[in-house]
Coordinates of C-alpha atoms in Angstrom, one line a residue:
M1 CA -8.4 14.8 -11.6
K2 CA -8.4 18.1 -13.5
H3 CA -6.2 19.6 -10.8
I4 CA -3.4 17.1 -11.1
R5 CA -0.3 17.7 -13.2
N6 CA 2.4 15.0 -13.7
F7 CA 5.7 16.2 -15.2
C8 CA 9.4 15.4 -15.4
I9 CA 12.5 17.4 -16.0
I10 CA 14.7 16.5 -19.0
A11 CA 18.3 17.8 -19.1
H12 CA 21.8 16.8 -19.9
I13 CA 24.2 16.2 -16.9
D14 CA 25.1 19.4 -15.1
H15 CA 22.4 21.6 -16.7
G16 CA 20.8 22.4 -13.3
K17 CA 18.0 19.8 -13.1
S18 CA 18.4 19.0 -9.4
T19 CA 18.8 22.7 -8.4
L20 CA 15.6 23.5 -10.4
A21 CA 13.8 20.8 -8.5
D22 CA 15.0 22.4 -5.2
R23 CA 13.7 25.8 -6.2
L24 CA 10.3 24.4 -7.2
L25 CA 10.0 22.7 -3.8
D26 CA 11.0 25.9 -2.0
F27 CA 8.5 28.0 -4.0
T28 CA 5.5 25.7 -3.5
G29 CA 6.3 25.4 0.2
S30 CA 6.9 21.7 0.1
V31 CA 10.0 21.8 2.3
T32 CA 10.4 23.6 5.6
E33 CA 13.5 25.8 6.3
R34 CA 14.9 23.0 8.5
E35 CA 14.7 20.4 5.7
K36 CA 16.3 22.5 3.0
Q37 CA 19.6 21.5 1.5
E38 CA 21.2 21.5 -1.9
Q39 CA 20.2 18.7 -4.3
L40 CA 17.4 17.7 -2.0
L41 CA 16.2 14.9 -4.2
D42 CA 19.6 13.3 -4.6
S43 CA 19.8 11.3 -1.5
M44 CA 23.0 9.2 -2.1
D45 CA 26.4 10.5 -1.1
L46 CA 27.7 9.6 -4.4
E47 CA 25.1 11.6 -6.2
R48 CA 25.8 14.6 -4.2
E49 CA 29.6 14.4 -4.7
R50 CA 29.5 13.8 -8.4
G51 CA 26.5 16.1 -9.0
I52 CA 24.6 13.4 -11.0
T53 CA 21.3 11.8 -10.5
I54 CA 21.6 8.0 -10.3
K55 CA 18.3 7.0 -8.9
S56 CA 15.2 8.8 -10.1
H57 CA 13.0 10.4 -7.4
A58 CA 9.4 11.5 -7.3
I59 CA 7.8 14.1 -5.1
Q60 CA 4.4 15.7 -4.8
M61 CA 3.9 19.5 -4.4
N62 CA 0.7 21.4 -3.6
Y63 CA 0.4 24.8 -5.2
T64 CA -2.5 27.4 -5.3
Y65 CA -2.9 29.1 -8.6
N66 CA -5.7 31.6 -9.3
G67 CA -7.6 30.4 -6.2
D68 CA -7.5 26.7 -7.2
E69 CA -5.4 24.1 -5.3
Y70 CA -3.3 22.0 -7.7
V71 CA -1.3 18.8 -7.1
L72 CA 2.0 18.7 -9.0
N73 CA 3.8 15.4 -9.2
L74 CA 7.5 15.9 -10.2
I75 CA 9.0 12.6 -11.4
D76 CA 12.8 13.2 -11.5
T77 CA 14.8 11.3 -14.1
P78 CA 18.5 10.3 -14.2
G79 CA 20.5 12.2 -16.8
H80 CA 23.1 9.6 -17.8
V81 CA 22.9 7.5 -20.9
D82 CA 23.4 4.3 -18.9
F83 CA 20.0 4.7 -17.3
S84 CA 17.9 5.5 -20.4
Y85 CA 15.3 2.7 -19.7
E86 CA 14.5 4.2 -16.3
V87 CA 14.2 7.6 -18.0
S88 CA 11.8 6.1 -20.6
R89 CA 9.5 4.7 -17.8
S90 CA 9.5 7.9 -15.9
I91 CA 8.5 9.8 -19.1
A92 CA 5.7 7.3 -19.7
A93 CA 4.3 8.2 -16.3
C94 CA 4.0 11.9 -17.2
E95 CA 1.9 14.2 -19.4
G96 CA 4.5 16.9 -19.7
A97 CA 8.2 17.7 -19.4
L98 CA 10.4 20.7 -18.6
L99 CA 13.2 20.7 -21.2
V100 CA 16.1 22.4 -19.3
V101 CA 18.9 23.8 -21.4
D102 CA 22.0 25.5 -20.0
A103 CA 22.3 29.0 -21.4
A104 CA 26.1 28.7 -21.4
Q105 CA 26.4 25.2 -23.0
S106 CA 23.4 25.0 -25.4
I107 CA 21.8 21.7 -26.4
Q108 CA 23.7 18.5 -25.8
A109 CA 23.2 14.9 -27.1
Q110 CA 21.5 13.4 -24.1
T111 CA 19.0 16.3 -24.0
I112 CA 18.0 15.5 -27.6
S113 CA 17.7 11.7 -27.1
N114 CA 15.5 12.2 -24.0
L115 CA 13.5 14.8 -25.8
Y116 CA 12.8 12.3 -28.6
L117 CA 11.6 9.8 -25.9
A118 CA 9.3 12.4 -24.5
L119 CA 7.9 13.3 -27.9
E120 CA 7.3 9.6 -28.7
N121 CA 5.1 9.5 -25.6
D122 CA 3.2 12.7 -26.7
L123 CA 4.4 14.8 -23.8
E124 CA 3.8 18.5 -23.7
I125 CA 7.3 20.1 -23.7
I126 CA 8.0 23.4 -21.8
P127 CA 11.4 24.8 -22.8
V128 CA 13.3 26.4 -19.9
L129 CA 16.5 28.3 -20.5
N130 CA 18.5 27.9 -17.3
K131 CA 21.6 29.7 -15.8
V132 CA 20.7 33.0 -17.6
D133 CA 22.5 34.9 -14.8
L134 CA 26.0 33.4 -15.7
P135 CA 28.5 35.8 -17.3
S136 CA 29.3 33.3 -20.0
A137 CA 25.6 32.7 -20.9
S138 CA 24.4 33.6 -24.4
P139 CA 20.6 33.5 -24.0
E140 CA 19.6 34.8 -27.5
E141 CA 21.7 32.2 -29.4
V142 CA 20.6 29.3 -27.2
T143 CA 16.9 30.4 -27.5
D144 CA 17.3 30.3 -31.3
D145 CA 18.7 26.7 -31.0
I146 CA 15.7 25.6 -28.8
V147 CA 13.3 27.3 -31.3
D148 CA 15.0 25.4 -34.2
L149 CA 14.8 22.1 -32.3
L150 CA 11.2 22.3 -31.0
G151 CA 9.6 24.5 -33.7
C152 CA 8.1 26.7 -30.9
D153 CA 8.0 30.5 -30.5
A154 CA 10.9 32.3 -28.9
T155 CA 8.3 33.7 -26.4
D156 CA 7.5 30.1 -25.2
V157 CA 11.1 29.7 -23.9
I158 CA 11.1 30.6 -20.2
P159 CA 14.4 32.3 -19.1
A160 CA 15.3 31.1 -15.6
S161 CA 18.0 30.7 -13.1
A162 CA 17.6 27.8 -10.6
K163 CA 20.3 29.2 -8.4
T164 CA 18.8 32.7 -7.9
G165 CA 15.1 31.7 -8.4
I166 CA 14.5 33.8 -11.5
G167 CA 11.5 32.5 -13.6
I168 CA 10.3 29.8 -11.1
E169 CA 6.8 31.3 -10.9
E170 CA 6.5 31.4 -14.7
I171 CA 7.6 27.7 -14.9
L172 CA 4.9 26.7 -12.4
A173 CA 2.3 28.8 -14.3
A174 CA 3.3 27.1 -17.5
V175 CA 3.1 23.6 -15.9
I176 CA -0.5 24.3 -14.9
N177 CA -1.6 26.0 -18.1
K178 CA 0.2 24.0 -20.7
I179 CA 0.5 20.4 -19.4
P180 CA -2.8 18.6 -19.8
A181 CA -4.5 17.0 -16.8
P182 CA -4.3 13.2 -16.7
T183 CA -7.0 11.2 -18.6
G184 CA -8.1 7.8 -17.4
K185 CA -11.2 5.9 -16.7
V186 CA -12.1 6.2 -13.0
D187 CA -14.5 3.2 -13.0
A188 CA -12.3 0.9 -15.1
P189 CA -10.2 -2.0 -13.4
L190 CA -7.0 -0.8 -11.8
R191 CA -4.1 -0.2 -14.2
A192 CA -0.9 1.4 -12.8
L193 CA 2.6 1.8 -14.2
I194 CA 5.6 1.0 -12.0
F195 CA 8.3 3.6 -12.8
D196 CA 10.7 3.0 -9.9
S197 CA 11.4 1.0 -6.8
V198 CA 13.6 1.4 -3.7
Y199 CA 14.6 -1.2 -1.1
N200 CA 13.9 -0.3 2.5
P201 CA 15.6 -2.7 5.0
F202 CA 12.7 -2.5 7.4
R203 CA 9.7 -2.6 5.1
G204 CA 10.8 -4.5 2.0
V205 CA 10.5 -3.0 -1.5
E206 CA 8.8 0.3 -1.9
T207 CA 7.2 0.5 -5.3
F208 CA 6.5 3.9 -7.0
F209 CA 3.7 3.9 -9.5
R210 CA 1.3 6.1 -11.5
V211 CA -2.3 5.2 -11.6
L212 CA -3.6 5.2 -15.3
D213 CA -7.1 3.8 -14.7
G214 CA -9.2 2.9 -11.6
S215 CA -7.8 3.4 -8.1
I216 CA -5.7 1.5 -5.6
K217 CA -6.9 1.1 -2.0
K218 CA -5.2 0.1 1.2
G219 CA -5.6 -3.6 1.9
Q220 CA -6.6 -4.4 -1.7
Q221 CA -5.4 -7.7 -3.4
I222 CA -3.3 -6.7 -6.4
K223 CA -1.3 -8.5 -9.1
F224 CA 1.8 -7.6 -11.1
V225 CA 1.1 -8.4 -14.7
N226 CA 4.5 -9.4 -16.0
T227 CA 5.7 -11.4 -13.0
N228 CA 2.1 -12.8 -12.5
K229 CA 2.3 -12.6 -8.7
N230 CA -0.3 -11.5 -6.3
Y231 CA 0.2 -9.3 -3.2
S232 CA -1.7 -7.4 -0.7
A233 CA -1.4 -3.6 -0.7
D234 CA -0.3 -3.2 3.0
E235 CA 0.2 0.6 2.6
V236 CA -0.4 3.1 -0.2
G237 CA 0.3 6.8 0.0
T238 CA 1.6 9.9 -1.7
L239 CA 5.2 11.0 -2.0
K240 CA 5.8 14.1 -0.1
L241 CA 9.3 14.7 1.2
K242 CA 8.4 12.0 3.7
Q243 CA 5.9 9.4 2.7
A244 CA 2.2 10.3 3.5
P245 CA 0.0 7.2 3.9
Q246 CA -3.5 7.5 2.3
K247 CA -6.6 5.2 2.1
E248 CA -6.8 5.4 -1.7
I249 CA -4.8 6.7 -4.6
K250 CA -7.1 7.7 -7.5
T251 CA -6.7 7.8 -11.3
G252 CA -4.0 10.1 -12.6
D253 CA -2.1 10.4 -9.3
V254 CA 1.3 9.2 -8.3
G255 CA 2.1 7.2 -5.2
Y256 CA 4.0 4.5 -3.4
L257 CA 3.0 1.0 -2.5
I258 CA 4.4 -1.3 0.2
T259 CA 3.6 -5.0 0.0
G260 CA 6.3 -6.5 2.1
I261 CA 8.2 -7.9 -0.9
K262 CA 11.7 -8.8 0.2
D263 CA 13.3 -9.4 -3.2
A264 CA 13.8 -6.4 -5.5
R265 CA 13.9 -8.6 -8.6
E266 CA 10.1 -9.3 -8.2
V267 CA 9.4 -5.6 -8.8
K268 CA 10.3 -4.8 -12.4
V269 CA 10.4 -1.2 -13.6
G270 CA 7.8 -0.8 -16.3
D271 CA 5.5 -3.5 -15.0
T272 CA 1.7 -3.0 -14.6
I273 CA -0.1 -3.3 -11.3
T274 CA -3.8 -4.4 -11.5
D275 CA -6.5 -5.8 -9.3
A276 CA -6.2 -9.5 -8.5
A277 CA -10.0 -10.1 -8.7
K278 CA -10.7 -8.0 -11.7
P279 CA -7.5 -7.7 -13.7
T280 CA -7.2 -5.3 -16.6
T281 CA -7.0 -6.7 -20.1
E282 CA -4.4 -4.4 -21.5
A283 CA -1.0 -4.0 -19.7
V284 CA 1.0 -0.8 -20.1
A285 CA 3.0 -1.0 -23.3
G286 CA 6.8 -0.7 -23.4
F287 CA 7.8 -3.1 -20.6
E288 CA 11.1 -4.9 -21.1
D289 CA 13.6 -6.6 -18.8
V290 CA 16.6 -4.4 -18.2
K291 CA 19.5 -5.9 -20.2
P292 CA 23.0 -5.5 -19.0
M293 CA 25.3 -4.1 -21.7
V294 CA 28.8 -4.4 -20.1
F295 CA 30.2 -7.4 -18.2
A296 CA 33.1 -7.5 -15.8
G297 CA 34.4 -9.9 -13.2
I298 CA 34.4 -8.7 -9.6
Y299 CA 36.7 -10.7 -7.2
P300 CA 37.6 -10.2 -3.6
V301 CA 41.2 -9.3 -3.0
D302 CA 41.4 -12.0 -0.3
T303 CA 39.8 -15.3 -1.4
E304 CA 38.4 -15.8 2.2
D305 CA 36.1 -12.8 1.7
Y306 CA 34.1 -14.6 -1.1
E307 CA 31.0 -15.3 1.0
E308 CA 31.1 -11.8 2.4
L309 CA 31.3 -10.3 -1.1
R310 CA 28.3 -12.5 -2.1
S311 CA 26.2 -11.0 0.7
C312 CA 27.3 -7.5 -0.1
M313 CA 26.3 -8.0 -3.8
E314 CA 22.9 -9.4 -2.7
K315 CA 22.3 -6.3 -0.6
L316 CA 23.3 -4.0 -3.4
Q317 CA 21.0 -5.9 -5.8
L318 CA 18.1 -5.2 -3.4
N319 CA 18.7 -1.5 -4.0
D320 CA 19.6 -1.8 -7.7
A321 CA 17.7 -4.5 -9.5
S322 CA 19.6 -3.8 -12.8
L323 CA 22.8 -5.3 -11.3
V324 CA 23.0 -9.0 -12.5
F325 CA 25.7 -11.4 -11.1
Q326 CA 26.6 -15.0 -11.1
P327 CA 29.5 -16.9 -9.5
E328 CA 32.6 -17.7 -11.6
S329 CA 36.1 -18.8 -10.9
S330 CA 39.4 -17.8 -12.4
A331 CA 42.7 -19.5 -12.2
A332 CA 44.5 -16.3 -11.5
L333 CA 42.0 -14.6 -9.1
G334 CA 40.2 -17.5 -7.4
F335 CA 36.4 -17.3 -6.8
G336 CA 34.4 -14.2 -7.7
F337 CA 31.4 -13.0 -9.7
R338 CA 30.6 -12.2 -13.3
C339 CA 28.5 -9.1 -13.1
G340 CA 26.4 -7.4 -15.7
F341 CA 26.1 -3.6 -15.7
L342 CA 24.1 -1.0 -17.8
G343 CA 27.3 0.8 -18.8
M344 CA 30.6 2.0 -17.5
L345 CA 29.2 4.6 -15.2
H346 CA 27.0 2.0 -13.6
L347 CA 30.1 -0.3 -13.1
E348 CA 32.1 2.6 -11.5
I349 CA 29.2 3.4 -9.1
I350 CA 28.8 -0.3 -8.0
Q351 CA 32.5 -0.6 -7.4
E352 CA 32.5 2.6 -5.4
R353 CA 29.4 1.6 -3.4
L354 CA 31.0 -1.8 -2.5
E355 CA 34.0 0.1 -1.1
R356 CA 32.0 2.8 0.7
E357 CA 28.9 1.1 2.0
F358 CA 30.4 -2.4 2.7
D359 CA 34.1 -1.8 3.1
M360 CA 34.9 -4.4 0.4
T361 CA 38.1 -3.9 -1.6
V362 CA 37.6 -5.7 -4.9
I363 CA 39.5 -6.4 -8.1
T364 CA 37.6 -5.7 -11.3
T365 CA 38.6 -7.4 -14.5
V366 CA 38.6 -5.9 -18.0
P367 CA 35.0 -5.0 -18.9
N368 CA 33.6 -6.6 -22.0
V369 CA 30.2 -7.0 -23.7
S370 CA 28.3 -10.2 -24.4
Y371 CA 28.7 -11.9 -27.8
H372 CA 26.8 -14.6 -29.6
A373 CA 29.0 -17.5 -30.9
F374 CA 27.7 -20.0 -33.4
T375 CA 29.2 -23.5 -33.8
N376 CA 29.9 -25.0 -37.3
K377 CA 28.3 -28.4 -36.7
E378 CA 24.8 -29.3 -37.7
P379 CA 22.4 -28.3 -36.1
E380 CA 23.9 -24.8 -35.4
V381 CA 24.2 -24.1 -31.7
E382 CA 24.2 -20.5 -30.4
I383 CA 26.4 -19.9 -27.3
L384 CA 26.1 -16.7 -25.2
V385 CA 29.6 -15.5 -24.5
N386 CA 29.9 -13.1 -21.5
N387 CA 33.5 -14.1 -20.7
P388 CA 36.3 -14.6 -23.3
S389 CA 37.0 -18.0 -21.8
D390 CA 33.4 -19.2 -22.8
L391 CA 34.4 -18.9 -26.5
P392 CA 34.5 -22.3 -28.2
E393 CA 37.7 -23.6 -29.9
P394 CA 38.5 -21.9 -33.2
S395 CA 38.0 -25.3 -35.0
K396 CA 34.4 -25.6 -33.8
L397 CA 33.6 -21.9 -34.4
D398 CA 31.5 -20.8 -37.4
R399 CA 31.1 -17.1 -36.6
V400 CA 30.8 -14.6 -33.8
E401 CA 28.2 -11.8 -33.6
E402 CA 28.7 -8.7 -31.5
P403 CA 26.3 -5.9 -30.4
F404 CA 26.3 -2.7 -32.5
I405 CA 25.0 0.7 -31.4
K406 CA 23.9 3.9 -33.0
A407 CA 26.1 6.6 -31.5
T408 CA 25.0 10.3 -31.6
I409 CA 27.7 12.9 -30.9
I410 CA 27.1 16.6 -30.8
T411 CA 30.2 18.7 -31.0
K412 CA 31.6 22.1 -32.1
S413 CA 32.4 22.2 -35.8
D414 CA 36.1 22.8 -35.0
F415 CA 36.4 19.3 -33.6
V416 CA 34.6 17.3 -36.4
G417 CA 38.0 16.0 -37.7
P418 CA 39.4 14.6 -34.4
V419 CA 36.0 13.1 -33.4
M420 CA 35.6 11.4 -36.8
S421 CA 39.1 9.9 -36.7
L422 CA 38.5 8.7 -33.1
C423 CA 35.3 6.9 -34.2
I424 CA 36.8 5.4 -37.3
E425 CA 39.7 4.1 -35.2
K426 CA 37.1 2.5 -33.0
R427 CA 35.6 0.7 -36.1
G428 CA 32.8 3.2 -36.4
E429 CA 31.0 4.0 -39.7
I430 CA 29.6 7.5 -40.1
T431 CA 25.9 7.4 -41.2
N432 CA 24.9 11.0 -40.9
Q433 CA 26.2 14.5 -40.3
T434 CA 23.9 17.4 -39.7
Y435 CA 24.8 21.0 -38.9
L436 CA 22.4 22.1 -36.1
T437 CA 23.8 25.6 -36.3
T438 CA 26.9 27.0 -38.0
E439 CA 28.9 26.1 -34.8
R440 CA 27.4 22.8 -33.8
V441 CA 27.4 19.5 -35.6
E442 CA 25.5 16.3 -34.9
L443 CA 27.4 13.2 -36.1
T444 CA 25.8 9.7 -36.2
F445 CA 27.9 6.6 -36.2
K446 CA 27.3 2.9 -36.3
M447 CA 29.8 1.2 -34.2
P448 CA 30.5 -1.9 -32.0
L449 CA 29.5 -1.5 -28.4
A450 CA 32.7 -3.3 -27.3
E451 CA 34.8 -0.3 -28.6
I452 CA 33.1 2.3 -26.4
V453 CA 33.4 0.1 -23.3
F454 CA 37.1 0.9 -22.7
D455 CA 38.2 4.5 -22.9
F456 CA 36.0 5.9 -25.6
Y457 CA 34.2 8.5 -23.5
D458 CA 37.4 9.9 -21.9
R459 CA 39.1 10.1 -25.3
L460 CA 36.1 11.8 -26.9
K461 CA 36.2 14.5 -24.2
T462 CA 39.9 14.9 -24.7
V463 CA 39.9 15.3 -28.5
S464 CA 36.9 17.7 -28.3
K465 CA 38.3 19.7 -25.3
G466 CA 35.3 18.7 -23.3
Y467 CA 32.8 20.0 -25.9
A468 CA 31.4 16.8 -27.3
S469 CA 28.3 15.2 -25.8
F470 CA 27.6 11.5 -26.5
D471 CA 24.5 9.3 -26.5
Y472 CA 23.8 5.8 -27.9
S473 CA 21.0 3.3 -28.5
P474 CA 21.4 -0.4 -29.4
L475 CA 21.0 -1.6 -33.0
G476 CA 21.2 -5.4 -32.5
M477 CA 23.8 -8.1 -33.3
Q478 CA 26.1 -8.2 -36.4
T479 CA 28.7 -10.7 -37.5
S480 CA 32.4 -9.6 -36.9
K481 CA 35.8 -11.2 -37.3
L482 CA 36.8 -11.6 -33.6
V483 CA 39.6 -13.6 -32.1
K484 CA 40.5 -14.4 -28.5
V485 CA 43.8 -13.0 -27.4
D486 CA 45.3 -14.7 -24.3
V487 CA 48.1 -13.4 -22.1
L488 CA 50.7 -15.9 -20.9
L489 CA 52.9 -15.2 -18.0
N490 CA 55.8 -17.5 -17.5
G491 CA 54.1 -19.9 -20.0
S492 CA 50.8 -20.1 -18.0
N493 CA 47.6 -18.5 -19.3
V494 CA 46.1 -15.7 -17.1
D495 CA 42.4 -16.0 -17.9
A496 CA 41.5 -12.7 -16.2
L497 CA 43.5 -10.8 -18.9
S498 CA 42.0 -12.6 -21.9
A499 CA 40.1 -10.4 -24.3
L500 CA 38.0 -10.8 -27.5
L501 CA 39.3 -8.4 -30.1
H502 CA 38.7 -7.7 -33.7
V503 CA 41.3 -9.3 -36.0
D504 CA 42.6 -5.9 -37.2
N505 CA 43.4 -4.7 -33.7
A506 CA 44.6 -7.9 -32.1
Y507 CA 48.3 -7.4 -32.9
D508 CA 48.5 -3.8 -31.8
I509 CA 46.5 -4.4 -28.5
G510 CA 48.4 -7.6 -27.8
K511 CA 51.7 -5.8 -28.1
K512 CA 50.5 -2.9 -26.0
M513 CA 49.3 -5.2 -23.3
C514 CA 52.6 -7.0 -23.1
E515 CA 54.5 -3.6 -22.9
K516 CA 52.1 -2.3 -20.2
L517 CA 52.5 -5.5 -18.1
K518 CA 56.3 -5.4 -18.4
E519 CA 56.2 -2.0 -16.7
L520 CA 53.9 -3.1 -13.9
I521 CA 55.0 -6.6 -13.0
P522 CA 57.8 -6.4 -10.4
R523 CA 61.1 -8.1 -11.2
Q524 CA 61.6 -11.6 -9.7
Q525 CA 64.6 -13.8 -9.2
F526 CA 64.0 -15.3 -12.7
D527 CA 63.2 -14.1 -16.2
I528 CA 59.4 -13.7 -16.8
P529 CA 58.3 -14.0 -20.4
I530 CA 55.0 -12.1 -21.1
Q531 CA 53.4 -13.3 -24.3
A532 CA 50.2 -12.5 -26.1
A533 CA 48.8 -15.4 -28.1
I534 CA 45.9 -16.2 -30.5
G535 CA 45.3 -19.9 -30.1
A536 CA 48.8 -21.4 -30.3
K537 CA 50.3 -18.5 -32.2
I538 CA 52.4 -16.0 -30.2
I539 CA 51.8 -12.5 -31.6
A540 CA 53.9 -10.4 -29.1
R541 CA 56.5 -10.9 -26.4
E542 CA 58.2 -8.9 -23.7
T543 CA 60.5 -10.2 -21.0
V544 CA 60.9 -8.9 -17.4
K545 CA 64.6 -9.5 -16.7
A546 CA 65.7 -11.3 -13.6
L547 CA 67.3 -9.7 -10.5
R548 CA 70.8 -11.1 -10.3
K549 CA 73.3 -11.3 -7.5
D550 CA 76.8 -10.5 -8.6
V551 CA 78.3 -13.9 -8.0
T552 CA 81.6 -13.1 -9.7
A553 CA 82.5 -10.3 -7.3
K554 CA 85.0 -12.4 -5.4
C555 CA 87.0 -13.4 -8.5
Y556 CA 89.9 -11.0 -8.9
G557 CA 91.8 -11.9 -12.0
G558 CA 92.6 -15.6 -12.7
D559 CA 91.2 -17.7 -15.4
I560 CA 87.8 -16.9 -17.1
S561 CA 86.7 -20.5 -16.4
R562 CA 86.4 -19.7 -12.7
K563 CA 83.9 -16.9 -13.4
R564 CA 82.0 -19.1 -15.9
K565 CA 81.7 -21.9 -13.4
L566 CA 80.0 -19.5 -10.9
L567 CA 77.7 -18.0 -13.6
E568 CA 76.7 -21.5 -14.9
K569 CA 75.8 -22.5 -11.3
Q570 CA 73.7 -19.4 -10.9
K571 CA 72.0 -20.1 -14.3
K572 CA 71.0 -23.6 -13.2
G573 CA 69.5 -22.2 -10.0
K574 CA 67.5 -19.6 -12.0
K575 CA 66.2 -22.3 -14.4
R576 CA 65.0 -24.5 -11.5
M577 CA 63.4 -21.4 -9.8
R578 CA 61.6 -20.5 -13.0
Q579 CA 59.9 -23.9 -13.2
V580 CA 58.5 -23.6 -9.7
G581 CA 58.2 -19.8 -9.5
N582 CA 54.8 -18.1 -9.2
V583 CA 54.3 -14.6 -10.6
E584 CA 52.2 -12.3 -8.5
I585 CA 50.1 -9.9 -10.6
P586 CA 49.4 -6.5 -8.9
Q587 CA 45.8 -5.1 -9.1
E588 CA 47.1 -2.2 -11.3
A589 CA 47.9 -4.7 -14.0
F590 CA 44.3 -5.7 -14.5
M591 CA 43.2 -2.1 -14.7
A592 CA 46.1 -1.0 -16.9
V593 CA 44.6 -2.9 -19.8
L594 CA 41.9 -0.3 -19.8
K595 CA 44.4 2.5 -20.2
L596 CA 46.4 1.3 -23.1
N597 CA 46.5 4.7 -24.8
D598 CA 47.9 6.7 -21.8

């Protein structure tokens, strides 16, 4: 056990985490020349294109240092704020972390939030200054920032370049010398933490775990504590680049487990594996069910594809257990699904994967968050509102609570003004402002989650010229004055465009929605009124004018009554047409509501 080291890499997006992992694998000889490729641990096409880690990966390296053979388990973590629970479980499976900071960009918000997670779990932190070979790098300044943040010595910060391979040997030496070996009771009942799972179509769910106490053997009867289900360990092994089956995985080590489970929802990240015959008395702390933060409707473009979409979503869910969906129907779009996502990036990725992996073109409705509505009759009933149409009538409604978050934004001091005004416009309250250095400011806001769902991240990048980094954590529910704004087209309610908005913003957003729809809805043979309404009260209106044939063209001169007769006849026809006419809404119209400020 004293020759095992478990560590992860913490970094903001684009600070060189995957490249550093590639170099560590090269240096320890874990990959052959044939297997080498950029971003080796990012296996999904999407990850490689966008340069982000979506699914965390684990890999085992063997390294000889001062004549001793060491086993190094690298547990990679996703960098994006949407996947912070997965990051917390990966961190809980380690004893140490490499804190990678880009020498050109300095410390960003996500680095800090993941660093706090690591410190809460008592991890040994090894600071690494990456990309020192860049012409725009300022290593001395950034080293000072890291020293201020961690309270370490400047000599502890390892200068490195993952691209050229500078400093890799020093990093491995630091991992072995500074990160403590795992501690655990070898003879205690089995206790292992699940930090990730992957669906394999041939073998069922592969579960990745870290053994904290005891050991797990092939063929052993095991039990998952939180789901309370028993399985047989058909195969256990270590995670090299390819899986290497073993007879036993001992205390302190990391491995994979195959039990033939076919449903990914049975394997929960953060759950504890124990022996079925002699279960452990204490489960690993910190387990929680992943809660979706953002909800959106996903509908097939063609209603006949509904069943096909269902099977695609089920297959996706096998790969990504944090995707939640349930059937719903909409008057405008037919049958579809109400889906829960961890955040906007997660929503984008799911939509993209549906199109790429399953060839499904889908319509996504306006994302929203889930609210709690309380009725005013005794006893008070709490209703979970994931869709604006679930909101009770205003006469029966007592109050609505919405989720709030604590948002941390780190930006250059030049952009404090624009960032503050953006957050205040989004109903944020500033709670703290700290100057990390003379150039960099950390701002903390309390704001509603619903406000950051739309276009907040894009606009934050715009007002700060790309220099602001953003991270958030949930604060719980608070009462707000919210109203449901409906959109009426030709007098009929389009439920897919309804939104729950704060009273102060309802008029502005209602007006903007009508203007945007006026641009996007094609002209018909009759006038189309577009109205935004709160209950029965119309708050905004635009009209798409009718296309008209010039019926008076054949009247040359003569009495005006001849022209009027033809126009009246046309008017009657238009009126009749309007009563039976249907308005087709293009896909862009549903997405346009997201881009009201463009």
